[in-house]
JSON list of C-alpha atoms in Angstrom, two decimals:
[
{"chain": "R", "resi": 1, "resn": "UNK", "atom": "CA", "xyz": [147.12, 109.80, 104.23]},
{"chain": "R", "resi": 2, "resn": "UNK", "atom": "CA", "xyz": [145.16, 108.00, 106.90]},
{"chain": "R", "resi": 3, "resn": "UNK", "atom": "CA", "xyz": [147.16, 106.26, 109.60]},
{"chain": "R", "resi": 4, "resn": "UNK", "atom": "CA", "xyz": [147.15, 102.48, 109.19]},
{"chain": "R", "resi": 5, "resn": "UNK", "atom": "CA", "xyz": [149.15, 101.80, 112.33]},
{"chain": "R", "resi": 6, "resn": "UNK", "atom": "CA", "xyz": [146.57, 100.93, 114.98]},
{"chain": "R", "resi": 7, "resn": "UNK", "atom": "CA", "xyz": [149.16, 101.01, 117.77]},
{"chain": "R", "resi": 8, "resn": "UNK", "atom": "CA", "xyz": [149.65, 104.77, 117.79]},
{"chain": "R", "resi": 9, "resn": "UNK", "atom": "CA", "xyz": [147.77, 108.03, 117.51]},
{"chain": "R", "resi": 10, "resn": "UNK", "atom": "CA", "xyz": [143.98, 108.23, 117.47]},
{"chain": "R", "resi": 11, "resn": "UNK", "atom": "CA", "xyz": [143.80, 104.73, 116.01]},
{"chain": "R", "resi": 12, "resn": "UNK", "atom": "CA", "xyz": [145.75, 103.46, 119.01]},
{"chain": "R", "resi": 13, "resn": "UNK", "atom": "CA", "xyz": [143.19, 105.03, 121.37]},
{"chain": "R", "resi": 14, "resn": "UNK", "atom": "CA", "xyz": [140.35, 103.39, 119.45]},
{"chain": "R", "resi": 15, "resn": "UNK", "atom": "CA", "xyz": [142.12, 100.04, 119.52]},
{"chain": "R", "resi": 16, "resn": "UNK", "atom": "CA", "xyz": [142.87, 100.17, 123.26]},
{"chain": "R", "resi": 17, "resn": "UNK", "atom": "CA", "xyz": [139.24, 100.95, 124.08]},
{"chain": "R", "resi": 18, "resn": "UNK", "atom": "CA", "xyz": [138.06, 98.13, 121.84]},
{"chain": "R", "resi": 19, "resn": "UNK", "atom": "CA", "xyz": [140.42, 95.76, 123.69]},
{"chain": "R", "resi": 20, "resn": "UNK", "atom": "CA", "xyz": [138.74, 96.55, 127.02]},
{"chain": "R", "resi": 21, "resn": "UNK", "atom": "CA", "xyz": [135.20, 96.55, 125.59]},
{"chain": "R", "resi": 22, "resn": "UNK", "atom": "CA", "xyz": [134.63, 100.31, 125.82]},
{"chain": "R", "resi": 23, "resn": "UNK", "atom": "CA", "xyz": [132.69, 100.53, 122.57]},
{"chain": "R", "resi": 24, "resn": "UNK", "atom": "CA", "xyz": [131.04, 103.86, 123.31]},
{"chain": "R", "resi": 25, "resn": "UNK", "atom": "CA", "xyz": [134.29, 105.78, 123.78]},
{"chain": "R", "resi": 26, "resn": "UNK", "atom": "CA", "xyz": [135.91, 103.97, 120.86]},
{"chain": "R", "resi": 27, "resn": "UNK", "atom": "CA", "xyz": [133.00, 104.99, 118.62]},
{"chain": "R", "resi": 28, "resn": "UNK", "atom": "CA", "xyz": [133.10, 108.60, 119.82]},
{"chain": "R", "resi": 29, "resn": "UNK", "atom": "CA", "xyz": [136.84, 108.89, 119.19]},
{"chain": "R", "resi": 30, "resn": "UNK", "atom": "CA", "xyz": [136.51, 107.31, 115.76]},
{"chain": "R", "resi": 31, "resn": "UNK", "atom": "CA", "xyz": [133.75, 109.73, 114.81]},
{"chain": "R", "resi": 32, "resn": "UNK", "atom": "CA", "xyz": [135.65, 112.82, 115.93]},
{"chain": "R", "resi": 33, "resn": "UNK", "atom": "CA", "xyz": [138.76, 111.56, 114.13]},
{"chain": "R", "resi": 34, "resn": "UNK", "atom": "CA", "xyz": [136.88, 111.41, 110.84]},
{"chain": "R", "resi": 35, "resn": "UNK", "atom": "CA", "xyz": [136.54, 107.64, 110.79]},
{"chain": "R", "resi": 36, "resn": "UNK", "atom": "CA", "xyz": [132.77, 107.76, 110.34]},
{"chain": "R", "resi": 37, "resn": "UNK", "atom": "CA", "xyz": [132.42, 104.28, 108.89]},
{"chain": "R", "resi": 38, "resn": "UNK", "atom": "CA", "xyz": [134.40, 102.73, 111.72]},
{"chain": "R", "resi": 39, "resn": "UNK", "atom": "CA", "xyz": [132.45, 104.76, 114.28]},
{"chain": "R", "resi": 40, "resn": "UNK", "atom": "CA", "xyz": [129.10, 103.51, 112.97]},
{"chain": "R", "resi": 41, "resn": "UNK", "atom": "CA", "xyz": [130.33, 99.91, 112.75]},
{"chain": "R", "resi": 42, "resn": "UNK", "atom": "CA", "xyz": [131.58, 100.02, 116.33]},
{"chain": "R", "resi": 43, "resn": "UNK", "atom": "CA", "xyz": [128.37, 101.69, 117.50]},
{"chain": "R", "resi": 44, "resn": "UNK", "atom": "CA", "xyz": [126.30, 99.03, 115.73]},
{"chain": "R", "resi": 45, "resn": "UNK", "atom": "CA", "xyz": [128.13, 96.39, 117.75]},
{"chain": "R", "resi": 46, "resn": "UNK", "atom": "CA", "xyz": [127.30, 98.31, 120.91]},
{"chain": "R", "resi": 47, "resn": "UNK", "atom": "CA", "xyz": [123.55, 98.10, 120.44]},
{"chain": "R", "resi": 48, "resn": "UNK", "atom": "CA", "xyz": [120.71, 100.25, 119.17]},
{"chain": "R", "resi": 49, "resn": "UNK", "atom": "CA", "xyz": [121.03, 103.00, 121.77]},
{"chain": "R", "resi": 50, "resn": "UNK", "atom": "CA", "xyz": [124.73, 103.60, 121.04]},
{"chain": "R", "resi": 51, "resn": "UNK", "atom": "CA", "xyz": [124.16, 103.41, 117.29]},
{"chain": "R", "resi": 52, "resn": "UNK", "atom": "CA", "xyz": [121.40, 106.04, 117.47]},
{"chain": "R", "resi": 53, "resn": "UNK", "atom": "CA", "xyz": [123.59, 108.28, 119.62]},
{"chain": "R", "resi": 54, "resn": "UNK", "atom": "CA", "xyz": [126.54, 108.15, 117.21]},
{"chain": "R", "resi": 55, "resn": "UNK", "atom": "CA", "xyz": [124.28, 108.57, 114.21]},
{"chain": "R", "resi": 56, "resn": "UNK", "atom": "CA", "xyz": [122.64, 111.67, 115.70]},
{"chain": "R", "resi": 57, "resn": "UNK", "atom": "CA", "xyz": [126.04, 113.09, 116.65]},
{"chain": "R", "resi": 58, "resn": "UNK", "atom": "CA", "xyz": [127.19, 112.62, 113.07]},
{"chain": "R", "resi": 59, "resn": "UNK", "atom": "CA", "xyz": [124.21, 114.38, 111.54]},
{"chain": "R", "resi": 60, "resn": "UNK", "atom": "CA", "xyz": [124.13, 117.19, 114.11]},
{"chain": "R", "resi": 61, "resn": "UNK", "atom": "CA", "xyz": [127.78, 118.07, 114.65]},
{"chain": "R", "resi": 62, "resn": "UNK", "atom": "CA", "xyz": [130.09, 116.24, 112.26]},
{"chain": "R", "resi": 63, "resn": "UNK", "atom": "CA", "xyz": [128.46, 116.29, 108.83]},
{"chain": "R", "resi": 64, "resn": "UNK", "atom": "CA", "xyz": [128.75, 119.58, 106.93]},
{"chain": "R", "resi": 65, "resn": "UNK", "atom": "CA", "xyz": [127.01, 118.49, 103.73]},
{"chain": "R", "resi": 66, "resn": "UNK", "atom": "CA", "xyz": [123.54, 120.11, 103.62]},
{"chain": "R", "resi": 67, "resn": "UNK", "atom": "CA", "xyz": [122.12, 117.39, 101.34]},
{"chain": "R", "resi": 68, "resn": "UNK", "atom": "CA", "xyz": [123.23, 114.67, 103.75]},
{"chain": "R", "resi": 69, "resn": "UNK", "atom": "CA", "xyz": [122.05, 116.63, 106.81]},
{"chain": "R", "resi": 70, "resn": "UNK", "atom": "CA", "xyz": [118.55, 117.12, 105.40]},
{"chain": "R", "resi": 71, "resn": "UNK", "atom": "CA", "xyz": [117.64, 114.59, 102.72]},
{"chain": "R", "resi": 72, "resn": "UNK", "atom": "CA", "xyz": [119.69, 111.53, 103.65]},
{"chain": "R", "resi": 73, "resn": "UNK", "atom": "CA", "xyz": [119.01, 112.13, 107.34]},
{"chain": "R", "resi": 74, "resn": "UNK", "atom": "CA", "xyz": [115.27, 112.15, 106.62]},
{"chain": "R", "resi": 75, "resn": "UNK", "atom": "CA", "xyz": [115.50, 108.83, 104.79]},
{"chain": "R", "resi": 76, "resn": "UNK", "atom": "CA", "xyz": [117.71, 107.18, 107.41]},
{"chain": "R", "resi": 77, "resn": "UNK", "atom": "CA", "xyz": [115.62, 108.36, 110.36]},
{"chain": "R", "resi": 78, "resn": "UNK", "atom": "CA", "xyz": [112.29, 107.98, 108.54]},
{"chain": "R", "resi": 79, "resn": "UNK", "atom": "CA", "xyz": [111.33, 111.51, 109.59]},
{"chain": "R", "resi": 80, "resn": "UNK", "atom": "CA", "xyz": [110.48, 114.01, 106.86]},
{"chain": "R", "resi": 81, "resn": "UNK", "atom": "CA", "xyz": [109.12, 116.91, 108.91]},
{"chain": "R", "resi": 82, "resn": "UNK", "atom": "CA", "xyz": [112.43, 118.79, 108.98]},
{"chain": "R", "resi": 83, "resn": "UNK", "atom": "CA", "xyz": [112.78, 118.27, 105.24]},
{"chain": "R", "resi": 84, "resn": "UNK", "atom": "CA", "xyz": [109.35, 119.78, 104.65]},
{"chain": "R", "resi": 85, "resn": "UNK", "atom": "CA", "xyz": [110.00, 122.81, 106.82]},
{"chain": "R", "resi": 86, "resn": "UNK", "atom": "CA", "xyz": [113.50, 123.53, 105.52]},
{"chain": "R", "resi": 87, "resn": "UNK", "atom": "CA", "xyz": [112.90, 123.20, 101.79]},
{"chain": "R", "resi": 88, "resn": "UNK", "atom": "CA", "xyz": [109.66, 125.13, 101.24]},
{"chain": "R", "resi": 89, "resn": "UNK", "atom": "CA", "xyz": [111.34, 128.54, 101.19]},
{"chain": "R", "resi": 90, "resn": "UNK", "atom": "CA", "xyz": [114.19, 127.35, 99.00]},
{"chain": "R", "resi": 91, "resn": "UNK", "atom": "CA", "xyz": [114.60, 129.32, 95.77]},
{"chain": "R", "resi": 92, "resn": "UNK", "atom": "CA", "xyz": [115.12, 126.26, 93.57]},
{"chain": "R", "resi": 93, "resn": "UNK", "atom": "CA", "xyz": [111.70, 124.66, 94.09]},
{"chain": "R", "resi": 94, "resn": "UNK", "atom": "CA", "xyz": [113.11, 121.97, 96.39]},
{"chain": "R", "resi": 95, "resn": "UNK", "atom": "CA", "xyz": [109.57, 121.34, 97.66]},
{"chain": "R", "resi": 96, "resn": "UNK", "atom": "CA", "xyz": [109.14, 119.15, 94.57]},
{"chain": "R", "resi": 97, "resn": "UNK", "atom": "CA", "xyz": [112.12, 117.05, 95.64]},
{"chain": "R", "resi": 98, "resn": "UNK", "atom": "CA", "xyz": [110.69, 116.90, 99.14]},
{"chain": "R", "resi": 99, "resn": "UNK", "atom": "CA", "xyz": [107.41, 115.61, 97.71]},
{"chain": "R", "resi": 100, "resn": "UNK", "atom": "CA", "xyz": [109.26, 113.03, 95.61]},
{"chain": "R", "resi": 101, "resn": "UNK", "atom": "CA", "xyz": [111.14, 111.71, 98.65]},
{"chain": "R", "resi": 102, "resn": "UNK", "atom": "CA", "xyz": [107.95, 111.48, 100.68]},
{"chain": "R", "resi": 103, "resn": "UNK", "atom": "CA", "xyz": [106.18, 109.56, 97.93]},
{"chain": "R", "resi": 104, "resn": "UNK", "atom": "CA", "xyz": [109.18, 107.23, 97.52]},
{"chain": "R", "resi": 105, "resn": "UNK", "atom": "CA", "xyz": [109.87, 106.38, 101.15]},
{"chain": "R", "resi": 106, "resn": "UNK", "atom": "CA", "xyz": [106.67, 106.77, 103.19]},
{"chain": "R", "resi": 107, "resn": "UNK", "atom": "CA", "xyz": [104.68, 103.56, 102.82]},
{"chain": "R", "resi": 108, "resn": "UNK", "atom": "CA", "xyz": [101.82, 104.02, 105.27]},
{"chain": "R", "resi": 109, "resn": "UNK", "atom": "CA", "xyz": [99.00, 105.79, 103.44]},
{"chain": "R", "resi": 110, "resn": "UNK", "atom": "CA", "xyz": [97.68, 107.91, 106.32]},
{"chain": "R", "resi": 111, "resn": "UNK", "atom": "CA", "xyz": [101.18, 109.14, 107.21]},
{"chain": "R", "resi": 112, "resn": "UNK", "atom": "CA", "xyz": [101.90, 109.91, 103.56]},
{"chain": "R", "resi": 113, "resn": "UNK", "atom": "CA", "xyz": [98.72, 111.96, 103.19]},
{"chain": "R", "resi": 114, "resn": "UNK", "atom": "CA", "xyz": [99.45, 113.82, 106.41]},
{"chain": "R", "resi": 115, "resn": "UNK", "atom": "CA", "xyz": [103.00, 114.73, 105.35]},
{"chain": "R", "resi": 116, "resn": "UNK", "atom": "CA", "xyz": [101.90, 115.87, 101.89]},
{"chain": "R", "resi": 117, "resn": "UNK", "atom": "CA", "xyz": [99.12, 117.89, 103.54]},
{"chain": "R", "resi": 118, "resn": "UNK", "atom": "CA", "xyz": [101.73, 119.54, 105.79]},
{"chain": "R", "resi": 119, "resn": "UNK", "atom": "CA", "xyz": [103.85, 120.31, 102.74]},
{"chain": "R", "resi": 120, "resn": "UNK", "atom": "CA", "xyz": [100.84, 121.97, 101.15]},
{"chain": "R", "resi": 121, "resn": "UNK", "atom": "CA", "xyz": [100.22, 123.97, 104.33]},
{"chain": "R", "resi": 122, "resn": "UNK", "atom": "CA", "xyz": [103.82, 125.18, 104.35]},
{"chain": "R", "resi": 123, "resn": "UNK", "atom": "CA", "xyz": [103.61, 126.24, 100.69]},
{"chain": "R", "resi": 124, "resn": "UNK", "atom": "CA", "xyz": [100.33, 128.05, 101.24]},
{"chain": "R", "resi": 125, "resn": "UNK", "atom": "CA", "xyz": [101.16, 129.78, 104.52]},
{"chain": "R", "resi": 126, "resn": "UNK", "atom": "CA", "xyz": [104.86, 130.57, 104.12]},
{"chain": "R", "resi": 127, "resn": "UNK", "atom": "CA", "xyz": [105.31, 130.94, 100.37]},
{"chain": "R", "resi": 128, "resn": "UNK", "atom": "CA", "xyz": [101.76, 131.93, 99.34]},
{"chain": "R", "resi": 129, "resn": "UNK", "atom": "CA", "xyz": [102.14, 129.47, 96.46]},
{"chain": "R", "resi": 130, "resn": "UNK", "atom": "CA", "xyz": [98.52, 128.49, 95.94]},
{"chain": "R", "resi": 131, "resn": "UNK", "atom": "CA", "xyz": [99.01, 126.39, 92.80]},
{"chain": "R", "resi": 132, "resn": "UNK", "atom": "CA", "xyz": [101.75, 124.26, 94.34]},
{"chain": "R", "resi": 133, "resn": "UNK", "atom": "CA", "xyz": [99.76, 123.92, 97.56]},
{"chain": "R", "resi": 134, "resn": "UNK", "atom": "CA", "xyz": [96.70, 122.74, 95.61]},
{"chain": "R", "resi": 135, "resn": "UNK", "atom": "CA", "xyz": [98.83, 120.12, 93.86]},
{"chain": "R", "resi": 136, "resn": "UNK", "atom": "CA", "xyz": [99.91, 118.79, 97.26]},
{"chain": "R", "resi": 137, "resn": "UNK", "atom": "CA", "xyz": [96.36, 118.81, 98.63]},
{"chain": "R", "resi": 138, "resn": "UNK", "atom": "CA", "xyz": [95.19, 116.86, 95.60]},
{"chain": "R", "resi": 139, "resn": "UNK", "atom": "CA", "xyz": [97.82, 114.18, 96.19]},
{"chain": "R", "resi": 140, "resn": "UNK", "atom": "CA", "xyz": [96.94, 114.12, 99.89]},
{"chain": "R", "resi": 141, "resn": "UNK", "atom": "CA", "xyz": [93.28, 113.72, 98.90]},
{"chain": "R", "resi": 142, "resn": "UNK", "atom": "CA", "xyz": [92.39, 116.74, 100.99]},
{"chain": "R", "resi": 143, "resn": "UNK", "atom": "CA", "xyz": [89.29, 117.40, 98.92]},
{"chain": "R", "resi": 144, "resn": "UNK", "atom": "CA", "xyz": [87.63, 120.01, 101.10]},
{"chain": "R", "resi": 145, "resn": "UNK", "atom": "CA", "xyz": [90.79, 122.11, 101.14]},
{"chain": "R", "resi": 146, "resn": "UNK", "atom": "CA", "xyz": [91.22, 121.92, 97.37]},
{"chain": "R", "resi": 147, "resn": "UNK", "atom": "CA", "xyz": [87.65, 122.98, 96.65]},
{"chain": "R", "resi": 148, "resn": "UNK", "atom": "CA", "xyz": [87.74, 125.70, 99.29]},
{"chain": "R", "resi": 149, "resn": "UNK", "atom": "CA", "xyz": [90.81, 127.21, 97.62]},
{"chain": "R", "resi": 150, "resn": "UNK", "atom": "CA", "xyz": [89.12, 127.00, 94.23]},
{"chain": "R", "resi": 151, "resn": "UNK", "atom": "CA", "xyz": [86.10, 128.75, 95.70]},
{"chain": "R", "resi": 152, "resn": "UNK", "atom": "CA", "xyz": [88.23, 131.54, 97.17]},
{"chain": "R", "resi": 153, "resn": "UNK", "atom": "CA", "xyz": [90.03, 131.95, 93.87]},
{"chain": "R", "resi": 154, "resn": "UNK", "atom": "CA", "xyz": [86.72, 132.20, 92.00]},
{"chain": "R", "resi": 155, "resn": "UNK", "atom": "CA", "xyz": [85.49, 134.85, 94.45]},
{"chain": "R", "resi": 156, "resn": "UNK", "atom": "CA", "xyz": [88.78, 136.73, 94.02]},
{"chain": "R", "resi": 157, "resn": "UNK", "atom": "CA", "xyz": [88.41, 136.84, 90.23]},
{"chain": "R", "resi": 158, "resn": "UNK", "atom": "CA", "xyz": [84.76, 137.91, 90.54]},
{"chain": "R", "resi": 159, "resn": "UNK", "atom": "CA", "xyz": [85.80, 140.81, 92.78]},
{"chain": "R", "resi": 160, "resn": "UNK", "atom": "CA", "xyz": [88.46, 141.70, 90.21]},
{"chain": "R", "resi": 161, "resn": "UNK", "atom": "CA", "xyz": [85.75, 142.09, 87.58]},
{"chain": "R", "resi": 162, "resn": "UNK", "atom": "CA", "xyz": [85.70, 138.70, 85.87]},
{"chain": "R", "resi": 163, "resn": "UNK", "atom": "CA", "xyz": [82.28, 137.52, 84.74]},
{"chain": "R", "resi": 164, "resn": "UNK", "atom": "CA", "xyz": [80.56, 135.86, 87.71]},
{"chain": "R", "resi": 165, "resn": "UNK", "atom": "CA", "xyz": [78.85, 133.15, 85.70]},
{"chain": "R", "resi": 166, "resn": "UNK", "atom": "CA", "xyz": [82.03, 132.18, 83.92]},
{"chain": "R", "resi": 167, "resn": "UNK", "atom": "CA", "xyz": [83.83, 131.88, 87.27]},
{"chain": "R", "resi": 168, "resn": "UNK", "atom": "CA", "xyz": [81.03, 129.73, 88.67]},
{"chain": "R", "resi": 169, "resn": "UNK", "atom": "CA", "xyz": [81.04, 127.51, 85.58]},
{"chain": "R", "resi": 170, "resn": "UNK", "atom": "CA", "xyz": [84.78, 126.96, 85.86]},
{"chain": "R", "resi": 171, "resn": "UNK", "atom": "CA", "xyz": [84.41, 126.19, 89.56]},
{"chain": "R", "resi": 172, "resn": "UNK", "atom": "CA", "xyz": [81.57, 123.78, 88.89]},
{"chain": "R", "resi": 173, "resn": "UNK", "atom": "CA", "xyz": [83.56, 121.96, 86.17]},
{"chain": "R", "resi": 174, "resn": "UNK", "atom": "CA", "xyz": [86.57, 121.60, 88.44]},
{"chain": "R", "resi": 175, "resn": "UNK", "atom": "CA", "xyz": [84.51, 120.28, 91.35]},
{"chain": "R", "resi": 176, "resn": "UNK", "atom": "CA", "xyz": [82.62, 117.73, 89.29]},
{"chain": "R", "resi": 177, "resn": "UNK", "atom": "CA", "xyz": [85.75, 116.52, 87.50]},
{"chain": "R", "resi": 178, "resn": "UNK", "atom": "CA", "xyz": [87.70, 116.29, 90.73]},
{"chain": "R", "resi": 179, "resn": "UNK", "atom": "CA", "xyz": [84.95, 114.39, 92.51]},
{"chain": "R", "resi": 180, "resn": "UNK", "atom": "CA", "xyz": [84.61, 112.02, 89.52]},
{"chain": "R", "resi": 181, "resn": "UNK", "atom": "CA", "xyz": [88.33, 111.33, 89.28]},
{"chain": "R", "resi": 182, "resn": "UNK", "atom": "CA", "xyz": [88.78, 110.76, 93.01]},
{"chain": "R", "resi": 183, "resn": "UNK", "atom": "CA", "xyz": [85.53, 108.77, 93.25]},
{"chain": "R", "resi": 184, "resn": "UNK", "atom": "CA", "xyz": [84.69, 110.31, 96.58]},
{"chain": "R", "resi": 185, "resn": "UNK", "atom": "CA", "xyz": [81.45, 111.15, 98.28]},
{"chain": "R", "resi": 186, "resn": "UNK", "atom": "CA", "xyz": [83.13, 113.39, 100.82]},
{"chain": "R", "resi": 187, "resn": "UNK", "atom": "CA", "xyz": [81.22, 116.51, 101.77]},
{"chain": "R", "resi": 188, "resn": "UNK", "atom": "CA", "xyz": [82.83, 119.48, 100.08]},
{"chain": "R", "resi": 189, "resn": "UNK", "atom": "CA", "xyz": [83.08, 122.84, 101.76]},
{"chain": "R", "resi": 190, "resn": "UNK", "atom": "CA", "xyz": [81.67, 124.59, 98.74]},
{"chain": "R", "resi": 191, "resn": "UNK", "atom": "CA", "xyz": [77.88, 124.49, 98.33]},
{"chain": "R", "resi": 192, "resn": "UNK", "atom": "CA", "xyz": [77.66, 122.40, 95.16]},
{"chain": "R", "resi": 193, "resn": "UNK", "atom": "CA", "xyz": [73.89, 122.76, 95.01]},
{"chain": "R", "resi": 194, "resn": "UNK", "atom": "CA", "xyz": [74.27, 126.52, 94.76]},
{"chain": "R", "resi": 195, "resn": "UNK", "atom": "CA", "xyz": [76.92, 126.15, 92.06]},
{"chain": "R", "resi": 196, "resn": "UNK", "atom": "CA", "xyz": [74.72, 123.76, 90.10]},
{"chain": "R", "resi": 197, "resn": "UNK", "atom": "CA", "xyz": [71.80, 126.18, 90.35]},
{"chain": "R", "resi": 198, "resn": "UNK", "atom": "CA", "xyz": [73.85, 129.20, 89.31]},
{"chain": "R", "resi": 199, "resn": "UNK", "atom": "CA", "xyz": [75.53, 127.27, 86.51]},
{"chain": "R", "resi": 200, "resn": "UNK", "atom": "CA", "xyz": [72.18, 126.05, 85.19]},
{"chain": "R", "resi": 201, "resn": "UNK", "atom": "CA", "xyz": [70.88, 129.62, 85.12]},
{"chain": "R", "resi": 202, "resn": "UNK", "atom": "CA", "xyz": [73.99, 130.66, 83.24]},
{"chain": "R", "resi": 203, "resn": "UNK", "atom": "CA", "xyz": [73.62, 127.88, 80.66]},
{"chain": "R", "resi": 204, "resn": "UNK", "atom": "CA", "xyz": [69.95, 128.72, 80.14]},
{"chain": "R", "resi": 205, "resn": "UNK", "atom": "CA", "xyz": [70.80, 132.35, 79.61]},
{"chain": "R", "resi": 206, "resn": "UNK", "atom": "CA", "xyz": [73.34, 131.32, 76.95]},
{"chain": "R", "resi": 207, "resn": "UNK", "atom": "CA", "xyz": [70.71, 129.49, 74.85]}
]
């Protein structure tokens, strides 16, 4: 059981340093002794710099729980970059949890879009998960990237032998629907005029 006598042992060291106003050493001893709550309370009394130091020491060297070290740390420190990089290659689709945390805790719209864009980049480049990456790019409103991936996919299927006109029609439908839903006039990387022309020729040929 934990020692409740603050005149001896580690607790005595903490107490003696508190008596002389040495908050930093008292907090460090408390943290190393497993008294995390007391360490953070003492550090909070010592000012922001000491609190941040003890908090970082806890996450880096004391805490052994991976969920706390990644997810709770991201929330507490308002920094989700490590979360994005560490969870993408996880086998249990933790990128979805990462996305949920970002959407729940990042309030500034530009920062949110940037983080979700980075998550999409990680999924695309490290995991080659195009569908999941597209989902992230849609949420991040990265329209050019979404349409460019659709275009590359259409070209891939055409090279694999799928009917060219059917691929173009599907691409055209996706682009128009996406642009309508997002209500954007952003310039898309794909040449929509060419798609419209090719799709029209296809529809005429079907009549």
